Amino acid sequence: ETGVTQTPRHLVMGMTNKKSLKCEQHLGHNAMYWYKQSAKKPLELMFVYNFKEQTENNSVPSRFSPECPNSSHLFLHLHTLQPEDSALYLCASSQDGGPGGTQYFGPGTRLTVL
Amino acid sequence: AQSVTQLDSHVSVSEGTPVLLRCNYSSSYSPSLFWYVQHPNKGLQLLLKYTSAATLVKGINGFEAEFKKSETSFHLTKPSAHMSDAAEYFCVVSGDGNDMRFGAGTRLTVKP
């Protein structure tokens, strides 16, 4: 589990706040992912970065803004969120974005939007 | 396109008895299949992975899964449940590209 770290582990924010989630992988991987895990729903893929380039944006609202400055770091910038955005946000990495690659997950950030 | 269906949202077993978590998949491609486990307040941990080699895949903590193409299934089993196995289990299918589709999860409860 220490291969992919996420901070903070818990975050409470108001709808007008701006905050950022951070993910760091220590596995030498080239692809990184953001997922949203809500109660009673399957994991939803939000964004994919492959060699620092965004290769997928899964129809995510613009109030979520990803940033990938290098292959080891991934951020999710949050702005004017809604209560329904409360969820566990998981970061993952894989060797590359190719088919069948194993993804390794961080512990997640539990986000609560008031 | 691919999808995965976990047939049970909740499975309850007694400690020391076998575990069976069922998963059916659909894929237009030769799929890769995974089982992940998530303990409370933790991220997902890979249990095992199938990638068109042996159809019986052995994973960590005594778990294994069998790929059955004719039944489009990839069920997860363990001969003897331990209290520490209580968690949420996710079946995942990956086909073309980096698109991994997760099942809705099966919550495993282990009774003493």
CSV table of C-alpha atoms in Angstrom, one decimal:
chain,number,residue,atom,x,y,z
A,1,GLU,CA,0.0,0.0,0.0
A,2,THR,CA,2.9,2.4,0.5
A,3,GLY,CA,3.5,2.3,-3.3
A,4,VAL,CA,0.8,4.8,-3.8
A,5,THR,CA,0.1,7.5,-1.2
A,6,GLN,CA,-2.7,10.0,-1.0
A,7,THR,CA,-3.1,13.2,1.0
A,8,PRO,CA,-5.2,14.2,2.8
A,9,ARG,CA,-6.9,11.0,4.0
A,10,HIS,CA,-10.0,13.0,5.0
A,11,LEU,CA,-11.3,16.3,3.8
A,12,VAL,CA,-14.3,18.3,4.8
A,13,MET,CA,-15.1,21.4,2.7
A,14,GLY,CA,-17.9,23.8,2.0
A,15,MET,CA,-19.4,24.3,-1.4
A,16,THR,CA,-17.5,27.5,-2.0
A,17,ASN,CA,-14.1,26.2,-1.0
A,18,LYS,CA,-11.1,25.4,-3.2
A,19,LYS,CA,-9.0,22.4,-2.2
A,20,SER,CA,-6.7,19.9,-3.8
A,21,LEU,CA,-6.1,16.2,-3.5
A,22,LYS,CA,-2.6,14.8,-3.9
A,23,CYS,CA,-1.4,11.4,-5.1
A,24,GLU,CA,2.1,10.2,-5.4
A,25,GLN,CA,3.4,6.9,-6.7
A,26,HIS,CA,6.7,5.4,-5.8
A,27,LEU,CA,6.5,2.5,-8.3
A,28,GLY,CA,8.1,4.0,-11.4
A,29,HIS,CA,4.8,3.8,-13.3
A,30,ASN,CA,3.9,5.9,-16.2
A,31,ALA,CA,0.1,5.9,-16.0
A,32,MET,CA,-2.0,7.4,-13.2
A,33,TYR,CA,-5.8,7.4,-12.6
A,34,TRP,CA,-8.5,9.1,-10.5
A,35,TYR,CA,-11.5,7.2,-9.5
A,36,LYS,CA,-14.6,8.1,-7.5
A,37,GLN,CA,-16.2,5.6,-5.2
A,38,SER,CA,-19.7,6.4,-3.9
A,39,ALA,CA,-21.8,4.3,-1.7
A,40,LYS,CA,-23.8,1.6,-3.5
A,41,LYS,CA,-22.2,2.4,-6.9
A,42,PRO,CA,-19.4,0.8,-8.8
A,43,LEU,CA,-16.1,2.6,-9.0
A,44,GLU,CA,-16.2,5.4,-11.6
A,45,LEU,CA,-13.1,6.2,-13.6
A,46,MET,CA,-12.7,10.0,-13.8
A,47,PHE,CA,-9.3,10.7,-15.4
A,48,VAL,CA,-6.4,8.9,-16.9
A,49,TYR,CA,-2.9,10.2,-17.5
A,50,ASN,CA,-0.4,8.3,-19.5
A,51,PHE,CA,3.2,9.7,-19.6
A,52,LYS,CA,1.8,13.0,-18.2
A,53,GLU,CA,-0.7,13.4,-21.0
A,54,GLN,CA,-4.4,13.2,-20.2
A,55,THR,CA,-5.8,10.3,-22.3
A,56,GLU,CA,-9.3,10.1,-20.8
A,57,ASN,CA,-11.8,12.4,-19.2
A,58,ASN,CA,-14.9,10.4,-18.4
A,59,SER,CA,-17.4,13.2,-18.7
A,60,VAL,CA,-16.4,14.6,-15.4
A,61,PRO,CA,-17.8,18.1,-14.4
A,62,SER,CA,-15.4,21.0,-14.8
A,63,ARG,CA,-15.5,21.6,-11.0
A,64,PHE,CA,-13.0,18.7,-10.9
A,65,SER,CA,-9.7,19.7,-12.5
A,66,PRO,CA,-6.8,17.2,-12.7
A,67,GLU,CA,-3.1,18.1,-13.0
A,68,CYS,CA,-0.2,15.8,-13.6
A,69,PRO,CA,3.1,17.6,-13.4
A,70,ASN,CA,5.2,14.5,-13.8
A,71,SER,CA,4.7,10.7,-13.9
A,72,SER,CA,4.9,10.4,-10.1
A,73,HIS,CA,2.4,13.0,-9.0
A,74,LEU,CA,-1.2,13.6,-9.7
A,75,PHE,CA,-3.5,16.2,-8.3
A,76,LEU,CA,-7.2,16.7,-8.3
A,77,HIS,CA,-8.2,20.4,-7.8
A,78,LEU,CA,-11.7,20.9,-6.4
A,79,HIS,CA,-13.8,24.0,-6.8
A,80,THR,CA,-17.4,24.8,-5.9
A,81,LEU,CA,-18.3,21.2,-5.3
A,82,GLN,CA,-21.8,19.9,-4.6
A,83,PRO,CA,-22.9,17.6,-1.7
A,84,GLU,CA,-23.3,14.7,-4.1
A,85,ASP,CA,-19.6,14.9,-4.8
A,86,SER,CA,-19.0,13.5,-1.3
A,87,ALA,CA,-17.2,10.2,-1.9
A,88,LEU,CA,-14.0,8.3,-1.5
A,89,TYR,CA,-11.5,9.4,-4.2
A,90,LEU,CA,-9.0,6.8,-5.2
A,91,CYS,CA,-5.8,7.3,-7.1
A,92,ALA,CA,-4.1,4.4,-8.9
A,93,SER,CA,-1.1,3.9,-11.1
A,94,SER,CA,0.0,1.3,-13.6
A,95,GLN,CA,3.2,0.6,-15.6
A,96,ASP,CA,1.6,2.2,-18.6
A,97,GLY,CA,-1.8,2.7,-20.0
A,98,GLY,CA,-1.8,-0.4,-22.1
A,99,PRO,CA,-4.5,-3.1,-22.0
A,100,GLY,CA,-4.6,-5.5,-19.1
A,101,GLY,CA,-2.2,-3.6,-17.0
A,102,THR,CA,-2.5,-4.1,-13.2
A,103,GLN,CA,-3.5,-0.9,-11.4
A,104,TYR,CA,-2.2,-0.3,-7.9
A,105,PHE,CA,-4.4,1.8,-5.6
A,106,GLY,CA,-3.7,4.3,-2.9
A,107,PRO,CA,-5.8,4.4,0.3
A,108,GLY,CA,-8.1,7.1,-0.9
A,109,THR,CA,-9.3,10.5,0.3
A,110,ARG,CA,-12.6,10.6,2.0
A,111,LEU,CA,-14.3,13.8,0.9
A,112,THR,CA,-17.3,15.3,2.6
A,113,VAL,CA,-18.9,18.4,1.0
A,114,LEU,CA,-21.2,20.4,3.3
B,1,ALA,CA,-17.0,-2.8,-24.7
B,2,GLN,CA,-16.8,-4.8,-21.5
B,3,SER,CA,-18.8,-5.2,-18.3
B,4,VAL,CA,-18.8,-7.3,-15.2
B,5,THR,CA,-21.6,-8.5,-12.9
B,6,GLN,CA,-21.1,-9.6,-9.4
B,7,LEU,CA,-24.0,-11.9,-8.7
B,8,ASP,CA,-24.1,-11.3,-4.9
B,9,SER,CA,-24.0,-8.0,-3.1
B,10,HIS,CA,-23.4,-9.7,0.2
B,11,VAL,CA,-22.1,-13.2,1.2
B,12,SER,CA,-21.9,-14.4,4.8
B,13,VAL,CA,-19.9,-17.5,5.8
B,14,SER,CA,-18.7,-19.1,9.0
B,15,GLU,CA,-15.0,-19.1,9.8
B,16,GLY,CA,-13.4,-22.2,8.4
B,17,THR,CA,-16.0,-22.8,5.7
B,18,PRO,CA,-15.4,-22.3,2.0
B,19,VAL,CA,-15.9,-18.9,0.3
B,20,LEU,CA,-17.4,-18.5,-3.2
B,21,LEU,CA,-17.8,-15.0,-4.7
B,22,ARG,CA,-19.4,-15.1,-8.1
B,23,CYS,CA,-18.5,-12.9,-11.1
B,24,ASN,CA,-19.7,-13.0,-14.8
B,25,TYR,CA,-18.1,-10.8,-17.4
B,26,SER,CA,-18.8,-9.6,-20.9
B,27,SER,CA,-16.0,-8.5,-23.3
B,28,SER,CA,-15.6,-8.0,-27.0
B,29,TYR,CA,-11.9,-8.7,-26.6
B,30,SER,CA,-9.8,-11.4,-25.0
B,31,PRO,CA,-10.1,-10.0,-21.5
B,32,SER,CA,-7.9,-9.6,-18.5
B,33,LEU,CA,-9.7,-10.2,-15.3
B,34,PHE,CA,-8.9,-9.2,-11.8
B,35,TRP,CA,-10.1,-9.6,-8.2
B,36,TYR,CA,-9.4,-6.8,-5.8
B,37,VAL,CA,-10.1,-6.6,-2.1
B,38,GLN,CA,-10.9,-3.5,0.0
B,39,HIS,CA,-10.8,-3.5,3.7
B,40,PRO,CA,-12.6,-0.7,5.6
B,41,ASN,CA,-11.0,2.7,5.1
B,42,LYS,CA,-8.3,1.2,2.9
B,43,GLY,CA,-7.6,1.3,-0.8
B,44,LEU,CA,-8.0,-1.6,-3.2
B,45,GLN,CA,-5.5,-4.4,-3.0
B,46,LEU,CA,-4.9,-6.8,-5.9
B,47,LEU,CA,-5.8,-10.4,-5.0
B,48,LEU,CA,-5.1,-12.1,-8.4
B,49,LYS,CA,-5.1,-11.5,-12.1
B,50,TYR,CA,-5.9,-13.6,-15.2
B,51,THR,CA,-4.3,-12.8,-18.5
B,52,SER,CA,-4.9,-15.8,-20.8
B,53,ALA,CA,-2.3,-18.1,-19.3
B,54,ALA,CA,-3.5,-20.8,-16.9
B,55,THR,CA,-7.2,-20.8,-16.4
B,56,LEU,CA,-6.8,-21.4,-12.7
B,57,VAL,CA,-5.2,-18.4,-11.1
B,58,LYS,CA,-3.8,-18.5,-7.6
B,59,GLY,CA,-3.6,-15.3,-5.6
B,60,ILE,CA,-2.6,-14.0,-2.2
B,61,ASN,CA,-4.1,-15.2,1.1
B,62,GLY,CA,-5.2,-18.5,-0.2
B,63,PHE,CA,-7.6,-17.2,-2.8
B,64,GLU,CA,-7.9,-18.5,-6.3
B,65,ALA,CA,-10.2,-18.0,-9.3
B,66,GLU,CA,-11.0,-20.0,-12.4
B,67,PHE,CA,-11.6,-18.5,-15.8
B,68,LYS,CA,-14.4,-20.3,-17.6
B,69,LYS,CA,-14.8,-18.9,-21.1
B,70,SER,CA,-17.8,-21.1,-21.9
B,71,GLU,CA,-19.6,-19.7,-18.9
B,72,THR,CA,-18.1,-16.2,-19.1
B,73,SER,CA,-17.3,-16.5,-15.4
B,74,PHE,CA,-14.4,-15.8,-13.1
B,75,HIS,CA,-15.5,-16.9,-9.6
B,76,LEU,CA,-13.3,-16.3,-6.6
B,77,THR,CA,-12.9,-19.1,-4.1
B,78,LYS,CA,-11.1,-19.9,-0.9
B,79,PRO,CA,-11.2,-23.3,0.9
B,80,SER,CA,-11.4,-22.0,4.4
B,81,ALA,CA,-12.5,-18.5,5.5
B,82,HIS,CA,-10.7,-16.5,8.1
B,83,MET,CA,-12.0,-13.6,10.1
B,84,SER,CA,-9.5,-11.3,8.4
B,85,ASP,CA,-11.1,-12.1,5.0
B,86,ALA,CA,-14.1,-9.9,5.9
B,87,ALA,CA,-14.0,-7.1,3.4
B,88,GLU,CA,-15.5,-5.8,0.1
B,89,TYR,CA,-14.4,-7.7,-3.0
B,90,PHE,CA,-14.4,-6.3,-6.6
B,91,CYS,CA,-14.3,-8.2,-9.8
B,92,VAL,CA,-12.8,-6.2,-12.7
B,93,VAL,CA,-12.5,-6.7,-16.4
B,94,SER,CA,-10.1,-5.0,-18.7
B,95,GLY,CA,-10.2,-5.2,-22.5
B,96,ASP,CA,-8.9,-2.8,-25.0
B,97,GLY,CA,-6.9,0.2,-23.8
B,98,ASN,CA,-6.8,1.3,-20.2
B,99,ASP,CA,-10.6,0.9,-19.6
B,100,MET,CA,-11.1,-1.2,-16.5
B,101,ARG,CA,-14.7,-1.9,-15.5
B,102,PHE,CA,-15.4,-2.6,-11.9
B,103,GLY,CA,-18.3,-4.7,-10.5
B,104,ALA,CA,-20.5,-3.3,-7.9
B,105,GLY,CA,-18.7,-5.3,-5.2
B,106,THR,CA,-19.5,-8.2,-2.9
B,107,ARG,CA,-19.3,-7.6,0.8
B,108,LEU,CA,-18.0,-10.7,2.6
B,109,THR,CA,-18.9,-11.3,6.2
B,110,VAL,CA,-17.2,-14.0,8.3
B,111,LYS,CA,-18.9,-15.2,11.4
B,112,PRO,CA,-17.0,-16.7,14.3
